[in-house]
Coordinates of C-alpha atoms (C1' of nucleotides) and ligand atoms in Angstrom, one line a residue:
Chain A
X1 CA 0.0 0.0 0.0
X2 CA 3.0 2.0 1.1
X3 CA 4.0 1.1 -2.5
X4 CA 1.1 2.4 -4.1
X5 CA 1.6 5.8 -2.6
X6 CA 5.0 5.8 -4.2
X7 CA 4.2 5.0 -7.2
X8 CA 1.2 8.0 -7.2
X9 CA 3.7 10.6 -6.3
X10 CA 5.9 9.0 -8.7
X11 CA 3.5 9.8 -11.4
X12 CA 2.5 12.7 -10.0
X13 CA -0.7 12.0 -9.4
X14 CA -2.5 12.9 -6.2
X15 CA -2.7 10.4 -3.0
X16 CA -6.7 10.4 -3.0
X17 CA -8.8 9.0 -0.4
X18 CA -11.0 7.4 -3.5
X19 CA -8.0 6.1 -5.1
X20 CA -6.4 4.4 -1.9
X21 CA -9.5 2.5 -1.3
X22 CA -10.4 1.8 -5.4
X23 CA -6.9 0.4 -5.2
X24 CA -7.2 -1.3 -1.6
X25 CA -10.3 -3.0 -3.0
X26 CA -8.5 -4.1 -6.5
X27 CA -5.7 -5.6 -4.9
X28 CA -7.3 -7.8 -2.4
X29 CA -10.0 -8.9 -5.3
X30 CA -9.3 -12.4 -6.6
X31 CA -12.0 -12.1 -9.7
X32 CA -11.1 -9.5 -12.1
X33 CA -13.5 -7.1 -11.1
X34 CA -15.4 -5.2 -13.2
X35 CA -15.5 -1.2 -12.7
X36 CA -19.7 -1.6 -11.5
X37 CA -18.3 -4.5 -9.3
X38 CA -15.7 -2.2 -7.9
X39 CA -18.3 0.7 -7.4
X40 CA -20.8 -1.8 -5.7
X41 CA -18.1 -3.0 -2.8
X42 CA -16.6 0.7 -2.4
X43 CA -19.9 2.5 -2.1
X44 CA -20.0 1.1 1.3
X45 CA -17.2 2.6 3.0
X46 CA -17.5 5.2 0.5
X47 CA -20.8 6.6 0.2
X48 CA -20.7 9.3 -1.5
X49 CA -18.6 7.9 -4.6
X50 CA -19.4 7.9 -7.8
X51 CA -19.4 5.6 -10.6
X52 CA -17.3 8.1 -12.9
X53 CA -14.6 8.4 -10.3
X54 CA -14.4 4.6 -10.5
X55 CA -14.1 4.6 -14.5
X56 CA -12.1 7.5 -14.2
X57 CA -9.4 6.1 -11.4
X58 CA -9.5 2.7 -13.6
X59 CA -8.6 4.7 -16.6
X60 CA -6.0 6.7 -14.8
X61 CA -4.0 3.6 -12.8
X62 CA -4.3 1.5 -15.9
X63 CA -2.6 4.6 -18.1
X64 CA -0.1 4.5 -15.2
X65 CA 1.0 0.8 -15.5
X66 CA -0.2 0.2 -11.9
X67 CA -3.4 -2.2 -12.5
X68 CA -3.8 -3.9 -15.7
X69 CA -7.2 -4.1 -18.2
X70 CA -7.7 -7.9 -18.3
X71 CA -9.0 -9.0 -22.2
X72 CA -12.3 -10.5 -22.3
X73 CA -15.0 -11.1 -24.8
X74 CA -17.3 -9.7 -22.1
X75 CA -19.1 -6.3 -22.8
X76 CA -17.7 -4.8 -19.7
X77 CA -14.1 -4.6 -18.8
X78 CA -12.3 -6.2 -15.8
X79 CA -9.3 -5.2 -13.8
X80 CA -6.3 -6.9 -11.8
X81 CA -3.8 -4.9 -9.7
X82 CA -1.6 -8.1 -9.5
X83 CA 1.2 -6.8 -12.2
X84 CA 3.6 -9.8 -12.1
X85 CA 3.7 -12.1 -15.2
X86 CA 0.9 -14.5 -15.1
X87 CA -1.8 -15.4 -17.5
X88 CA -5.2 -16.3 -17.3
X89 CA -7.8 -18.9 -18.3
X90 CA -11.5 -18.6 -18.4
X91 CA -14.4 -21.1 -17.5
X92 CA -16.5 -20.9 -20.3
X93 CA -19.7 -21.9 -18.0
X94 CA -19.0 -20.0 -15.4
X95 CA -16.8 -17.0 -16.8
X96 CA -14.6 -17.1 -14.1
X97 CA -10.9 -15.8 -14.7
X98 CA -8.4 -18.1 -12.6
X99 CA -4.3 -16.9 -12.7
X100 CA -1.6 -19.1 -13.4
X101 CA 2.1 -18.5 -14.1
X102 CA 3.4 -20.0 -17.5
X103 CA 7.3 -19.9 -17.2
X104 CA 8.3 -21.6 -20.3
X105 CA 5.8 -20.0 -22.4
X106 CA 7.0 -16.5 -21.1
X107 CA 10.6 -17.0 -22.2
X108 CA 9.7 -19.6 -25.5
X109 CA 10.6 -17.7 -28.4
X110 CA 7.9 -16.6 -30.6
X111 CA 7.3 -17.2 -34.7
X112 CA 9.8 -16.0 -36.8
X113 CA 7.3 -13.9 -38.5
X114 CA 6.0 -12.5 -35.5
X115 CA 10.2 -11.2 -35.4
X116 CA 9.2 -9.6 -38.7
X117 CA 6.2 -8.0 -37.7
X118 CA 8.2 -5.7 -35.1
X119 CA 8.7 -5.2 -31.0
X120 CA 7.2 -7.5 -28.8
X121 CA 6.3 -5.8 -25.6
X122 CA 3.9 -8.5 -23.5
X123 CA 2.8 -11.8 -24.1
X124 CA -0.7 -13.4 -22.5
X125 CA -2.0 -16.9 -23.0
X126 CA -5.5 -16.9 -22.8
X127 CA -7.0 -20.4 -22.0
X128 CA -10.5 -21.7 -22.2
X129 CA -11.9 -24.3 -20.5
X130 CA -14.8 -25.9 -18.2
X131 CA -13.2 -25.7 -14.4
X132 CA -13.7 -28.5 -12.4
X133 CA -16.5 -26.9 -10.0
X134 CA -18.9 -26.9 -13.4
X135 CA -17.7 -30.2 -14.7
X136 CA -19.8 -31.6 -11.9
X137 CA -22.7 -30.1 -12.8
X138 CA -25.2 -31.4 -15.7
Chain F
X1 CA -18.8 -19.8 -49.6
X2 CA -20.2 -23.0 -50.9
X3 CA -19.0 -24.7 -47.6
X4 CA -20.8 -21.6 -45.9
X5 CA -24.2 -21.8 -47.4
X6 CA -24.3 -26.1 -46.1
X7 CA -22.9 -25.2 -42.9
X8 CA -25.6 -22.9 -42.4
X9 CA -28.5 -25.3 -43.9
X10 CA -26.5 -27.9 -41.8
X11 CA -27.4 -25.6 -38.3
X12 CA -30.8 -24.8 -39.7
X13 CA -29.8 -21.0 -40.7
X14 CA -31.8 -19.9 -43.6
X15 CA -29.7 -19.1 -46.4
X16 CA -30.2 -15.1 -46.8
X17 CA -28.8 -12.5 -48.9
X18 CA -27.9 -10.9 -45.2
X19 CA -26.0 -13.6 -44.1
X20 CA -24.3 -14.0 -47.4
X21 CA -22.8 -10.9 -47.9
X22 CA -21.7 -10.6 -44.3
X23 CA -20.1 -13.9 -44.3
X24 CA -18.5 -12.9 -47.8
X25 CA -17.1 -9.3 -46.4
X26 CA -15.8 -10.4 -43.2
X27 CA -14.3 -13.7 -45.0
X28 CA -12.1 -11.3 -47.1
X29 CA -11.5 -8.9 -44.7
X30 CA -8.4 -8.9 -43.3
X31 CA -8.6 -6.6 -40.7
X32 CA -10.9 -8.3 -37.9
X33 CA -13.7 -5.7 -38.3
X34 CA -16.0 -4.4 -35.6
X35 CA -19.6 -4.8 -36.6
X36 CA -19.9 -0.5 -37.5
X37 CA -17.0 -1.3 -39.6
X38 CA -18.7 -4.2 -41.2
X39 CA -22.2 -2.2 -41.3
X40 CA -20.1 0.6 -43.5
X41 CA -18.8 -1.6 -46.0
X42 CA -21.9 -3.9 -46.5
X43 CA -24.2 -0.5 -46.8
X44 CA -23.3 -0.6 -50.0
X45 CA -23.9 -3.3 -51.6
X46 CA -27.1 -4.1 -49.1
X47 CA -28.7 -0.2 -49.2
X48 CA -31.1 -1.5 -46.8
X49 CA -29.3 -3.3 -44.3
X50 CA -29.8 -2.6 -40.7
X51 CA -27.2 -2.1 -38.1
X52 CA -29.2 -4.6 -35.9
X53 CA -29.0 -7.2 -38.9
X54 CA -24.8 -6.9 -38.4
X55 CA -25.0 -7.6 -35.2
X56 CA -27.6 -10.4 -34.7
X57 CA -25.9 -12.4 -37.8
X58 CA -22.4 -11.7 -35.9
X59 CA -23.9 -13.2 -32.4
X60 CA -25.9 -16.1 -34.6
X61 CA -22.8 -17.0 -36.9
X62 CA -20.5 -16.6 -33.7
X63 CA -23.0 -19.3 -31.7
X64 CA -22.6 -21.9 -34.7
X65 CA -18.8 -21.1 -34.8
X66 CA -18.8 -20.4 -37.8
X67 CA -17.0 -16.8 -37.2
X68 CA -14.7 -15.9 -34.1
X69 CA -15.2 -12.7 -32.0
X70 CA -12.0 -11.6 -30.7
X71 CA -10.2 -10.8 -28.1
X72 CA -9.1 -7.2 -27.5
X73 CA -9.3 -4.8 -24.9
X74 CA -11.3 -2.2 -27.1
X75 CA -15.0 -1.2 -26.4
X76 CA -15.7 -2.3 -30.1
X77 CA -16.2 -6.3 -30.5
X78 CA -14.0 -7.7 -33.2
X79 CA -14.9 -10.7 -35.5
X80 CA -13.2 -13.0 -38.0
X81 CA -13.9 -15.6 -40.3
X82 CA -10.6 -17.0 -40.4
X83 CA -11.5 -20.7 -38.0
X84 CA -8.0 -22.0 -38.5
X85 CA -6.1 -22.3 -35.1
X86 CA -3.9 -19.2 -34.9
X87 CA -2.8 -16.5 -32.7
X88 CA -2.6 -12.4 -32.6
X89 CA -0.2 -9.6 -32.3
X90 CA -1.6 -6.2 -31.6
X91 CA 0.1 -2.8 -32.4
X92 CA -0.4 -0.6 -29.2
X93 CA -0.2 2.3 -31.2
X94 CA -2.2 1.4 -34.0
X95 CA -4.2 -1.6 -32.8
X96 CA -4.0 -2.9 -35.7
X97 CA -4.2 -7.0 -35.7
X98 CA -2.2 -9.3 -37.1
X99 CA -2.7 -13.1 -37.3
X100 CA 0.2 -15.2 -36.9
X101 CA 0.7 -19.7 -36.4
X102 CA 2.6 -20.7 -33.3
X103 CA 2.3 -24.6 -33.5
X104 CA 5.0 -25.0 -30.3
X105 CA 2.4 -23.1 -28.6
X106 CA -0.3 -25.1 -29.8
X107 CA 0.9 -28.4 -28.7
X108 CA 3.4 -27.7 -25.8
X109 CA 2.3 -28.8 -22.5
X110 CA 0.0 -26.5 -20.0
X111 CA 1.5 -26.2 -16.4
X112 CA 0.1 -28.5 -14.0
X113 CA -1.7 -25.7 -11.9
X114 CA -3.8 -25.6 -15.6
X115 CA -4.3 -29.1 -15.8
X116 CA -5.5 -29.4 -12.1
X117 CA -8.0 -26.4 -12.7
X118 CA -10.0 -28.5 -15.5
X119 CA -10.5 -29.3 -18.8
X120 CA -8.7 -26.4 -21.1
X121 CA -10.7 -26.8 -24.6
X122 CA -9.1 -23.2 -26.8
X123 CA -5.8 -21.3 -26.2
X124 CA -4.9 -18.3 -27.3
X125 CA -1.3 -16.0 -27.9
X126 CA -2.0 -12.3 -27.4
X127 CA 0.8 -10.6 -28.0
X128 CA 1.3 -6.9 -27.6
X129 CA 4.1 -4.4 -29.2
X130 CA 5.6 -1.7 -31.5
X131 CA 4.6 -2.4 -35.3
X132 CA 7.5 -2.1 -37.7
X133 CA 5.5 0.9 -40.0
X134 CA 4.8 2.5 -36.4
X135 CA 8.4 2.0 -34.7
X136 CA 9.8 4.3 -37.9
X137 CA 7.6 7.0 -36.6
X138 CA 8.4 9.8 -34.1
Chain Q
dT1 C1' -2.6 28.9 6.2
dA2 C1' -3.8 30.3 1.8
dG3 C1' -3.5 29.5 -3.0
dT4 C1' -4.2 26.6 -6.9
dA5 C1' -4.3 22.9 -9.9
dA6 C1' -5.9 18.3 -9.7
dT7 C1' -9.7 15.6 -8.5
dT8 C1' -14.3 14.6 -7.3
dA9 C1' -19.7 14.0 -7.4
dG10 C1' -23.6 14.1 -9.9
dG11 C1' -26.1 14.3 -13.7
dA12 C1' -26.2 14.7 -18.8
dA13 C1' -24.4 12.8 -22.9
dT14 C1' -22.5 9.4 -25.9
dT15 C1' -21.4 4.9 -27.6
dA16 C1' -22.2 0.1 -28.3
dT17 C1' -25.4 -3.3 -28.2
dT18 C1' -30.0 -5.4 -27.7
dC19 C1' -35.0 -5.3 -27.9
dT20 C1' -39.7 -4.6 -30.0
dT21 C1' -42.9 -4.5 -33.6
dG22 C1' -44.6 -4.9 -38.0
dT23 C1' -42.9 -6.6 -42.6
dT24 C1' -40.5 -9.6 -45.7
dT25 C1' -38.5 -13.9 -47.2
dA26 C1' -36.5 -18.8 -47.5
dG27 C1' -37.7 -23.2 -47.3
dT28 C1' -41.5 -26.4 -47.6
dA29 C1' -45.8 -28.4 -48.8
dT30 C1' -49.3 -28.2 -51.8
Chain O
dA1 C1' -45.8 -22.6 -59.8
dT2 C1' -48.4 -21.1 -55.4
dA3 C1' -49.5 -20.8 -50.8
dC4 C1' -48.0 -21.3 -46.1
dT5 C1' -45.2 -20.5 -42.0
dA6 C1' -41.5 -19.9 -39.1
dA7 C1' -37.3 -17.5 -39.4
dA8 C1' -35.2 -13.4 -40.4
dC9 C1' -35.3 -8.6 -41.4
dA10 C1' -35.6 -3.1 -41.0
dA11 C1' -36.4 0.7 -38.3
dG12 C1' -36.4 2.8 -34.4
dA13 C1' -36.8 2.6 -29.3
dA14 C1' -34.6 1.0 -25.3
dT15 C1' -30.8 -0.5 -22.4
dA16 C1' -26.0 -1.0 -20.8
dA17 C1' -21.5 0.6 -20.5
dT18 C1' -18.7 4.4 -20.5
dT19 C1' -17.4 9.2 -21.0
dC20 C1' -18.2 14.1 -20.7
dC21 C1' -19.5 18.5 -18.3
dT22 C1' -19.6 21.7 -14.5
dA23 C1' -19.4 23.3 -10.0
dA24 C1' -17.6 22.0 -5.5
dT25 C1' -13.9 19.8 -2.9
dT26 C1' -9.2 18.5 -1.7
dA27 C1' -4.1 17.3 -1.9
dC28 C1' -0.1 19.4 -2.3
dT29 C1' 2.9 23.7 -2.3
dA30 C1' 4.8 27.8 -0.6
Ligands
LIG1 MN1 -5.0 -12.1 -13.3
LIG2 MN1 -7.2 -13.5 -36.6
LIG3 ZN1 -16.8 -22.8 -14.3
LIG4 ZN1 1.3 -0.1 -35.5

DNA sequence: TAGTAATTAGGAATTATTCTTGTTTAGTAT
DNA sequence: ATACTAAACAAGAATAATTCCTAATTACTA
């Protein structure tokens, strides 16, 4: 948390009350929140916040490099403030986003033509799947 | 296209002009459209078509999988007709993206954390960087 | 402690997508 | 070929997700 702080003056951006908590809320989430989900669990100890300040803080952290937009097909996007390498894969029943670290695949090297295309920055496996909790289930 | 029209009479899809066209466009398009990109082009050859048409056949060809949506972290959904197992690399500049075979990826072995989770059924490369046309500009 | 630029709340606006309704059409049975 | 019917369509309204606008508040600075 101490961390986070740093990193906001780092960036100069402001140490808010709304961002602490938005952040405080992110980080402990295991499920890839979505920014309603976020607003939902906040408005609680925050009562007076609003739902732009939630899309807006998103927007702003994201921009920052400290949370990450997670890719989806879903219409509304979700978030993770866990920034080490990991990738993800999806229950297609249930939607669920679990994380799971991928060593080999992170330092594999990619397609010769994908050397041609230009500058690889980040690589994410995406996996889909039934998970085990809906396998049971007819 | 041929193959099209019986996999749709295979599914129970009439065979319309509609569902033609669209199937025909986003076949040749190389650029995994969004369906506003895909209602532009098809306006006009189908002077009539409606918005709404784009996007039900999308979500109806999708569910037979006979089209893919992809996955990107725009607001804009992005299909493609392409169905043979491949991967992407998106510009971050100019999000443009590219389609690229990675059979290592394809066949090497998940990490056991993955294979404890369930049963993984699709897997996906996204990988994200500097196009070459972009990287020469300032 | 005061000044100020950044940030916020709240509501309006916009964008992407889906729904509703009346009309048209593809496939099927005469 | 013609008529029938369920599926599909067009048009516009409605909804969902996100962003914009403006006035008020607040974190940092001096
Ligand atoms: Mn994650
Ligand atoms: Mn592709
Ligand atoms: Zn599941
Ligand atoms: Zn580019």
């Amino acid at each position: 948390m101490k961390e986070f702080e740093n990193a906001c003056r780092e960036a100069d951006l402001k140490v808010t009350h709304q961002r602490l908590e938005l952040y405080r809320e992110l980080a402990q989430a295991e499920d890839h929140p979505s920014a309603e989900t976020l607003y939902k669990r906040l408005i609680k100890k925050l009562p007076t916040l609003s739902l732009d300040t939630v899309y807006r803080t998103l927007a702003t952290l994201e921009k920052h490099r400290l949370i990450t937009r997670v890719q989806t097909i879903e219409s509304q996007a979700r978030y993770e403030a866990k920034m080490d390498k990991h990738h993800h894969v999806v229950c297609s029943r249930c939607r669920t986003i679990t994380d799971f670290t991928w060593d080999h695949f992170d330092e594999v090297q990619v397609p010769k033509a994908v050397v041609g295309w230009g500058k690889v920055i980040r690589r994410n496996a995406v996996l889909e799947g039934i998970c085990k909790a809906c396998a049971r289930q007819p």
